[in-house]
């Protein structure tokens, strides 16, 4: 029996919701198989991966803490990806946001002003925007490809932060170790759930998601983004300014990544350290696509990816599995999630070869 | 030879070593992208290539068989990418990143047993007579097989892309899969082949790392070289000889900043370490200014899914 | 459990265990939070050997767990807390960047004991520990000073932190004590772990005349380069002679086994106390691998003499006069740099080339 994919006349509304579920089932099934082959109780392992990390309120709060930066960056990037602007340097923009916000916190050290946090937030956004503006400028002025420039600038940002915490900004009482002073109370994000690390950044993230949603569905610029992404030629005829959209995408993506950086240093970390992000800027790219570039989807994808990291740690503690297994399992989960989306536009024909079917062309950002 | 000549020669040899893995991976990705497919999984494919090459060499005791294992394993990873992006039409960017996550994990899992083990590195094959020329003989004609191969591939692939019918078809598929399909070319099959070639080359780059550069296996030993290779393809505006230039420039600046430190250059080392990245941006800006020329090179359908009419 | 007597003892033990509600008889859980993969051949690998030493020593009495490759930054606190909340009695966090996260969790879990490597913050239930690796480097420097022909000792360094600077200075001081012309040339790679770049740095140093390569990065790559180029190298963290059978001069081994066993025993016995342990060669935390057979006997003798003097306390690697790179005297003859001054060291001594990145 051969099977083939046959284009649906219209994308299936049902599959939009069903395909992630199908992916999860497939992941659970093959995960069970993989763990059993390794000589481990598959059900125990799956339980440790998916359920145990969020089985109490603290665990759940940690899930949110981990997902906040992923969601923030993910929604920012999804705008750019819709408009075919390939910003893959969000990690660097996050770092520069953290640097700018951290600079404010250190400058205002021991200040009790309530304006420290708002100032840090603005600085963080501006820091990320500035780092996003460089690729935008190089692209619009010199036609330099943003994939390369944004990626290279990520390394530069990391080294710049390293220079700061090893040198001018290191804690004067810290025995010359590479980290800044601990921020004062006024520079730390308020905790919204007692005895956890869940901070006000969650509310900020929700507001950002809602704003972007409105922006995309109700405003002219949102419309432009969608048109440029799906039909660049039509957009050009319609007189949309390509350069404007490049600037808009990179400033928005950079600004939100910078905000995420501010939230990390002023929330869970509380100081500047050589490594402020475990790769959120890169993971958020996956989050954006797994979330189908839609604000709600990105939010769910951010939570799922965050869970996969927490689950990986629990697998190590509870089952004694090496971290490598987490990577393999995460990879499988992502493959299934991405692959099952094919069912939205296609159906599987099991019995005979596909006869004449309509051709469907999919844009990368669709 | 004078002292400064000796250092120059030695530094040049180190640069060749640093550039070769980048060159392999970037040339492979170049062919993949020429067919219109963007594979961001280079880092993962290199790691799988590195661990498989090491395992192959360790088990068989033959380094050349190790190299083949690395290439083959890289190809298998690319095949996985192909099945997802070409057959199941998943998003290329996300799939590539997932391949990297998967590759980092799987290579670490395979390599768990290789702690503290080493293999005999691939030996040099000096060209008779030519390698005895002072300075240039050592610089150009006393390398291992993979170094010769990487440079030969620059010329070979240049010729293939621009002078052969196969290259013309590859470019056509990358620029306009619809019209290529209309003309009767098997777009998906060609893209599969281009992807697999890319994986094979990334595998060779990985093999170079674990069998020559530092003959050992350790987790994540690529340390970001796959990402640099990706950037080099863009840098090269999809031309093989510019990949050569980019890889050697990147390797060169990296090594020169180390030499600068050794000579006591009084600049914080973090700023010196930024130089390769900044230099790459700067040169890209200089060569990208001619907008029209660039557009001719960049594969127009890069990153987009194509579904042929049956 | 075939023997009837053993069976009775077993049952009795079980009953006793139940009777005192699983307090002293219960299994002790020891957790480890690692910054790198256990297969890094270096820092984390040696800590994991220490973890295995606990398992070997205590058997069923103790259960150990670990999480590897935990990034310094927002993730660390979550992992440490997860361990504390899941019934661990003793938790080792083995990287400097875990200091503040460990401290935060320690304050929330007063009954759990924490051990943080290489930091300086302590509370009632959080100890610190580190190795005096500079002692090992001082011993190596003695041999290097004798052996170098070019009078250039190459040093592949990671980040400009006191720990690394101390090692560089120790080598420079001991090498110059036996060979006043010796200098140390440093190249920073800005990474703890990047085999390719570490190898490139080693090649660079050799090309610039170094004939002995030391490293303060985690992979065996610099040592491998030394082997290929036929110069001497020194293993880092573990005996790496399998990577350089002919050219490993010696290796400075981190040995946490004894300390980990002692601290676990203390938790079992209920007499664990917070403190600061900085163990050197004497305590066994720093070990020297066997000297390479090709090293002349008089050089080995000189190095071993220095080693003995460090152990019996007659020699301190930083005894006065300590003179910094600019020729200023840090402390005069007759004094010794105290631990506070050592732990914050941020200057080069005489004999180190280049300037320290500030």
Coordinates of C-alpha atoms in Angstrom, one line a residue, chain C:
Chain C
X1 CA 20.7 -12.6 51.7
X2 CA 21.1 -16.3 51.8
X3 CA 22.7 -16.4 55.2
X4 CA 19.9 -16.6 57.9
X5 CA 21.8 -14.3 60.3
X6 CA 22.1 -11.6 57.7
X7 CA 18.4 -11.9 57.0
X8 CA 17.6 -11.4 60.7
X9 CA 19.9 -8.4 60.8
X10 CA 18.3 -7.1 57.7
X11 CA 14.8 -7.4 59.1
X12 CA 15.9 -5.9 62.4
X13 CA 17.5 -3.0 60.5
X14 CA 14.3 -2.5 58.5
X15 CA 12.2 -2.5 61.7
X16 CA 14.6 -0.1 63.4
X17 CA 14.5 2.1 60.4
X18 CA 10.8 2.2 60.4
X19 CA 10.8 2.8 64.2
X20 CA 12.7 6.0 64.0
X21 CA 10.7 7.2 61.1
X22 CA 13.4 7.0 58.5
X23 CA 15.7 9.5 60.1
X24 CA 19.1 8.1 60.5
X25 CA 18.6 4.8 58.7
X26 CA 17.0 6.4 55.6
X27 CA 18.9 6.7 52.4
X28 CA 20.8 9.9 52.2
X29 CA 20.3 11.8 48.9
X30 CA 23.2 13.7 47.5
X31 CA 22.7 15.9 44.4
X32 CA 25.2 17.5 42.0
X33 CA 24.7 20.5 39.7
X34 CA 27.3 20.6 37.0
X35 CA 28.1 23.5 34.7
X36 CA 29.4 21.3 31.9
X37 CA 28.7 17.8 30.5
X38 CA 30.2 14.9 32.5
X39 CA 32.1 14.0 29.4
X40 CA 34.2 17.2 29.2
X41 CA 37.4 15.3 30.2
X42 CA 38.1 18.2 32.6
X43 CA 36.3 20.1 35.4
X44 CA 32.9 18.4 35.4
X45 CA 34.3 15.0 34.6
X46 CA 36.4 15.1 37.8
X47 CA 33.5 16.2 39.9
X48 CA 31.5 13.3 38.6
X49 CA 34.3 11.0 39.5
X50 CA 33.9 12.4 43.0
X51 CA 30.2 11.6 42.9
X52 CA 31.0 8.0 41.8
X53 CA 33.4 7.8 44.7
X54 CA 30.5 8.5 47.1
X55 CA 28.4 5.8 45.5
X56 CA 31.3 3.3 45.7
X57 CA 31.9 4.2 49.3
X58 CA 28.4 4.2 50.7
X59 CA 26.6 1.8 48.4
X60 CA 22.9 1.6 49.1
X61 CA 23.2 4.0 52.0
X62 CA 23.4 7.0 49.7
X63 CA 21.7 7.8 46.4
X64 CA 23.4 10.4 44.2
X65 CA 21.8 12.3 41.3
X66 CA 23.1 15.0 39.0
X67 CA 22.0 17.5 36.4
X68 CA 24.7 18.3 33.8
X69 CA 25.2 21.3 31.5
X70 CA 23.2 23.7 33.7
X71 CA 23.7 27.1 32.3
X72 CA 24.9 29.8 34.7
X73 CA 22.1 32.4 34.7
X74 CA 18.3 32.1 35.2
X75 CA 18.3 28.2 35.0
X76 CA 20.6 27.5 37.9
X77 CA 18.3 28.5 40.8
X78 CA 15.5 26.4 39.4
X79 CA 17.6 23.3 39.2
X80 CA 19.1 23.8 42.7
X81 CA 15.7 24.4 44.2
X82 CA 14.2 21.4 42.4
X83 CA 16.9 19.3 44.0
X84 CA 16.3 20.8 47.4
X85 CA 12.6 20.3 47.1
X86 CA 12.9 16.6 46.0
X87 CA 14.4 15.3 49.2
X88 CA 18.1 15.8 48.7
X89 CA 20.1 16.2 51.9
X90 CA 23.3 17.5 50.5
X91 CA 23.7 19.4 47.3
X92 CA 27.0 20.2 45.5
X93 CA 27.0 23.1 43.0
X94 CA 30.2 23.1 41.2
X95 CA 30.7 26.3 39.4
X96 CA 31.3 29.9 40.5
X97 CA 28.3 31.2 38.7
X98 CA 26.0 29.0 40.9
X99 CA 26.9 31.0 44.0
X100 CA 24.0 33.4 44.2
X101 CA 21.4 30.9 43.0
X102 CA 22.7 28.4 45.6
X103 CA 22.6 31.0 48.3
X104 CA 19.0 32.0 47.5
X105 CA 17.9 28.4 47.7
X106 CA 19.9 27.7 50.8
X107 CA 18.0 30.4 52.6
X108 CA 14.7 28.9 51.7
X109 CA 15.7 25.3 52.6
X110 CA 17.5 25.6 56.0
X111 CA 17.5 21.8 56.6
X112 CA 19.3 21.0 53.3
X113 CA 23.1 21.3 53.3
X114 CA 24.7 23.0 50.3
X115 CA 28.3 22.9 49.1
X116 CA 29.4 25.5 46.6
X117 CA 32.7 25.2 44.7
X118 CA 35.0 28.2 44.2
X119 CA 32.7 30.9 45.7
X120 CA 33.0 33.1 48.8
X121 CA 29.5 33.4 50.2
X122 CA 28.6 31.1 53.1
X123 CA 25.6 30.7 55.4
X124 CA 24.8 28.3 58.1
X125 CA 23.8 25.6 55.7
X126 CA 26.1 26.5 52.8
X127 CA 29.7 25.7 52.7
X128 CA 32.3 26.6 50.1
X129 CA 35.2 24.6 48.9
X130 CA 37.9 24.9 46.3
X131 CA 41.3 23.5 45.4
X132 CA 44.6 25.3 45.7
X133 CA 45.6 24.4 42.2
X134 CA 48.2 27.2 42.2
X135 CA 50.3 24.8 44.4
X136 CA 50.3 22.3 41.6
X137 CA 51.1 24.9 39.1
X138 CA 54.0 26.1 41.3
X139 CA 55.4 22.6 41.2
X140 CA 54.9 22.4 37.4
X141 CA 56.6 25.8 37.1
X142 CA 59.7 24.5 38.8
X143 CA 60.0 21.7 36.2
X144 CA 59.1 24.1 33.4
X145 CA 61.8 26.5 34.4
X146 CA 64.4 23.8 34.2
X147 CA 63.2 22.2 31.0
X148 CA 62.5 25.2 28.8
X149 CA 65.2 25.9 26.3
X150 CA 63.5 28.9 24.7
X151 CA 62.7 30.4 28.1
X152 CA 59.1 30.9 26.9
X153 CA 56.4 29.1 28.7
X154 CA 53.0 29.3 26.9
X155 CA 49.8 29.5 28.8
X156 CA 46.3 29.0 27.3
X157 CA 43.9 30.9 29.5
X158 CA 40.2 31.0 29.7
X159 CA 38.9 34.2 31.5
X160 CA 40.7 36.8 33.5
X161 CA 39.4 35.8 36.9
X162 CA 41.6 35.5 40.1
X163 CA 41.7 31.7 40.0
X164 CA 43.3 31.7 36.5
X165 CA 45.6 34.7 37.3
X166 CA 46.8 33.0 40.4
X167 CA 47.8 29.9 38.4
X168 CA 49.7 32.0 35.8
X169 CA 51.5 33.9 38.5
X170 CA 52.4 30.7 40.4
X171 CA 54.0 29.3 37.3
X172 CA 56.0 32.5 36.6
X173 CA 57.3 32.7 40.1
X174 CA 58.5 29.1 40.4
X175 CA 59.9 29.0 36.9
X176 CA 61.9 32.2 37.6
X177 CA 63.1 30.9 40.9
X178 CA 65.1 28.3 39.1
X179 CA 65.6 30.2 35.8
X180 CA 65.5 34.0 36.0
X181 CA 65.2 34.3 32.2
X182 CA 62.0 32.4 32.0
X183 CA 58.9 34.2 30.9
X184 CA 55.2 33.3 30.7
X185 CA 53.3 34.2 27.5
X186 CA 49.5 34.2 27.9
X187 CA 46.8 33.9 25.3
X188 CA 43.1 34.3 26.4
X189 CA 40.5 32.3 24.4
X190 CA 37.5 33.7 26.2
X191 CA 36.0 30.3 26.7
X192 CA 36.3 27.5 29.1
X193 CA 35.7 24.9 26.5
X194 CA 36.3 25.2 22.7
X195 CA 38.7 22.5 21.7
X196 CA 39.4 24.1 18.3
X197 CA 40.2 27.5 19.7
X198 CA 42.2 26.1 22.5
X199 CA 44.3 24.1 20.0
X200 CA 44.8 27.3 17.9
X201 CA 45.9 29.2 20.9
X202 CA 48.4 26.4 21.8
X203 CA 49.7 26.4 18.2
X204 CA 50.1 30.2 18.3
X205 CA 52.1 30.0 21.5
X206 CA 54.4 27.3 20.1
X207 CA 54.8 29.3 16.9
X208 CA 55.9 32.3 19.0
X209 CA 58.6 30.2 20.7
X210 CA 57.0 28.5 23.7
X211 CA 58.3 25.0 24.3
X212 CA 56.1 24.2 27.2
X213 CA 52.3 24.6 27.1
X214 CA 50.2 25.0 30.2
X215 CA 46.4 25.5 30.1
X216 CA 43.6 26.7 32.2
X217 CA 40.8 25.6 29.8
X218 CA 38.9 22.3 30.0
X219 CA 39.6 20.3 26.9
X220 CA 42.7 18.1 26.2
X221 CA 43.2 20.0 22.9
X222 CA 46.2 22.1 23.9
X223 CA 47.9 19.0 25.3
X224 CA 47.3 17.2 22.0
X225 CA 48.8 20.0 20.1
X226 CA 51.9 19.8 22.3
X227 CA 52.2 16.1 21.5
X228 CA 51.9 16.8 17.8
X229 CA 54.5 19.5 17.8
X230 CA 56.8 17.7 20.1
X231 CA 56.8 20.2 23.0
X232 CA 55.8 19.6 26.6
X233 CA 52.3 20.0 27.8
X234 CA 50.6 19.7 31.2
X235 CA 47.3 17.9 31.7
X236 CA 44.5 19.9 33.2
X237 CA 42.1 18.6 35.9
X238 CA 42.7 14.9 35.1
X239 CA 45.6 12.7 34.0
X240 CA 45.4 13.2 30.2
X241 CA 48.3 11.1 29.3
X242 CA 46.1 9.1 26.9
X243 CA 46.0 12.2 24.7
X244 CA 49.7 12.9 24.9
X245 CA 51.5 9.7 25.9
X246 CA 54.9 11.1 25.0
X247 CA 54.6 14.7 25.9
X248 CA 52.5 15.1 29.0
X249 CA 55.0 16.5 31.5
X250 CA 52.6 15.8 34.3
X251 CA 49.1 16.7 35.1
X252 CA 47.5 18.7 37.9
X253 CA 44.6 16.6 39.0
X254 CA 41.5 17.8 40.8
X255 CA 40.6 15.1 43.3
X256 CA 37.3 15.8 45.0
X257 CA 36.8 12.2 46.1
X258 CA 38.0 12.5 49.7
X259 CA 36.2 15.8 50.4
X260 CA 32.9 14.5 48.9
X261 CA 33.1 11.4 51.0
X262 CA 33.9 13.3 54.2
X263 CA 31.0 15.8 53.7
X264 CA 28.5 13.0 52.9
X265 CA 29.7 11.1 56.0
X266 CA 29.2 14.3 58.1
X267 CA 25.6 14.6 56.8
X268 CA 25.0 10.9 57.6
X269 CA 26.5 11.4 61.1
X270 CA 24.5 14.6 61.6
X271 CA 27.6 16.7 62.3
X272 CA 27.9 18.6 59.1
X273 CA 28.9 22.2 59.7
X274 CA 29.3 25.1 57.3
X275 CA 32.8 26.1 56.5
X276 CA 35.4 27.0 53.9
X277 CA 37.7 24.4 52.7
X278 CA 40.6 25.3 50.4
X279 CA 42.5 22.1 49.9
X280 CA 45.9 21.8 48.4
X281 CA 48.4 19.1 47.7
X282 CA 48.6 18.3 51.4
X283 CA 44.9 17.4 51.7
X284 CA 45.0 15.4 48.5
X285 CA 42.5 17.7 46.7
X286 CA 45.3 18.7 44.3
X287 CA 47.3 15.8 43.0
X288 CA 50.2 15.5 40.6
X289 CA 50.2 12.8 37.9
X290 CA 53.3 10.7 37.5
X291 CA 56.1 12.6 35.8
X292 CA 56.9 11.7 32.3
X293 CA 59.7 9.1 32.0
X294 CA 61.7 11.4 29.7
X295 CA 62.0 14.1 32.3
X296 CA 65.6 14.1 33.7
X297 CA 65.9 12.8 37.2
X298 CA 67.3 16.0 38.7
X299 CA 64.4 18.0 37.4
X300 CA 61.9 15.5 38.9
X301 CA 63.9 15.7 42.1
X302 CA 63.8 19.5 42.1
X303 CA 60.0 19.5 41.5
X304 CA 59.4 16.9 44.1
X305 CA 61.5 18.9 46.6
X306 CA 59.3 21.9 46.0
X307 CA 56.2 19.8 46.3
X308 CA 57.4 18.4 49.6
X309 CA 58.2 21.9 50.9
X310 CA 54.7 23.1 50.0
X311 CA 53.2 20.1 51.8
X312 CA 55.3 20.6 55.0
X313 CA 54.6 24.3 54.9
X314 CA 58.2 25.4 54.6
X315 CA 57.4 27.0 51.2
X316 CA 54.5 29.1 50.1
X317 CA 54.0 29.8 46.4
X318 CA 53.3 33.4 47.2
X319 CA 55.8 34.1 50.0
X320 CA 57.4 37.6 49.9
X321 CA 58.8 39.4 48.3
X322 CA 56.0 39.3 45.8
X323 CA 56.7 41.9 43.1
X324 CA 54.1 42.7 40.5
X325 CA 54.6 43.3 36.8
X326 CA 55.3 47.0 37.2
X327 CA 58.1 46.3 39.7
X328 CA 56.1 47.3 42.7
X329 CA 56.4 45.3 45.8
X330 CA 53.1 43.8 46.9
X331 CA 54.5 42.3 50.1
X332 CA 58.0 42.3 51.4
X333 CA 60.3 39.3 52.2
X334 CA 59.2 37.4 55.3
X335 CA 55.5 37.8 54.7
X336 CA 53.0 35.6 52.8
X337 CA 50.0 36.6 50.7
X338 CA 47.0 35.6 52.8
X339 CA 44.0 33.8 51.4
X340 CA 42.0 37.0 51.1
X341 CA 44.7 38.5 48.9
X342 CA 45.0 35.3 46.9
X343 CA 41.3 34.9 46.2
X344 CA 41.1 38.4 44.7
X345 CA 44.4 38.5 42.8
X346 CA 44.1 40.8 39.8
X347 CA 47.6 41.6 38.8
X348 CA 50.5 39.8 37.0
X349 CA 53.8 39.2 38.8
X350 CA 57.1 39.7 37.2
X351 CA 57.9 37.4 34.4
X352 CA 54.4 37.3 32.8
X353 CA 54.3 39.0 29.4
X354 CA 51.6 41.3 28.3
X355 CA 49.1 43.1 30.4
X356 CA 46.2 41.7 32.3
X357 CA 42.9 42.6 30.7
X358 CA 41.0 44.7 33.3

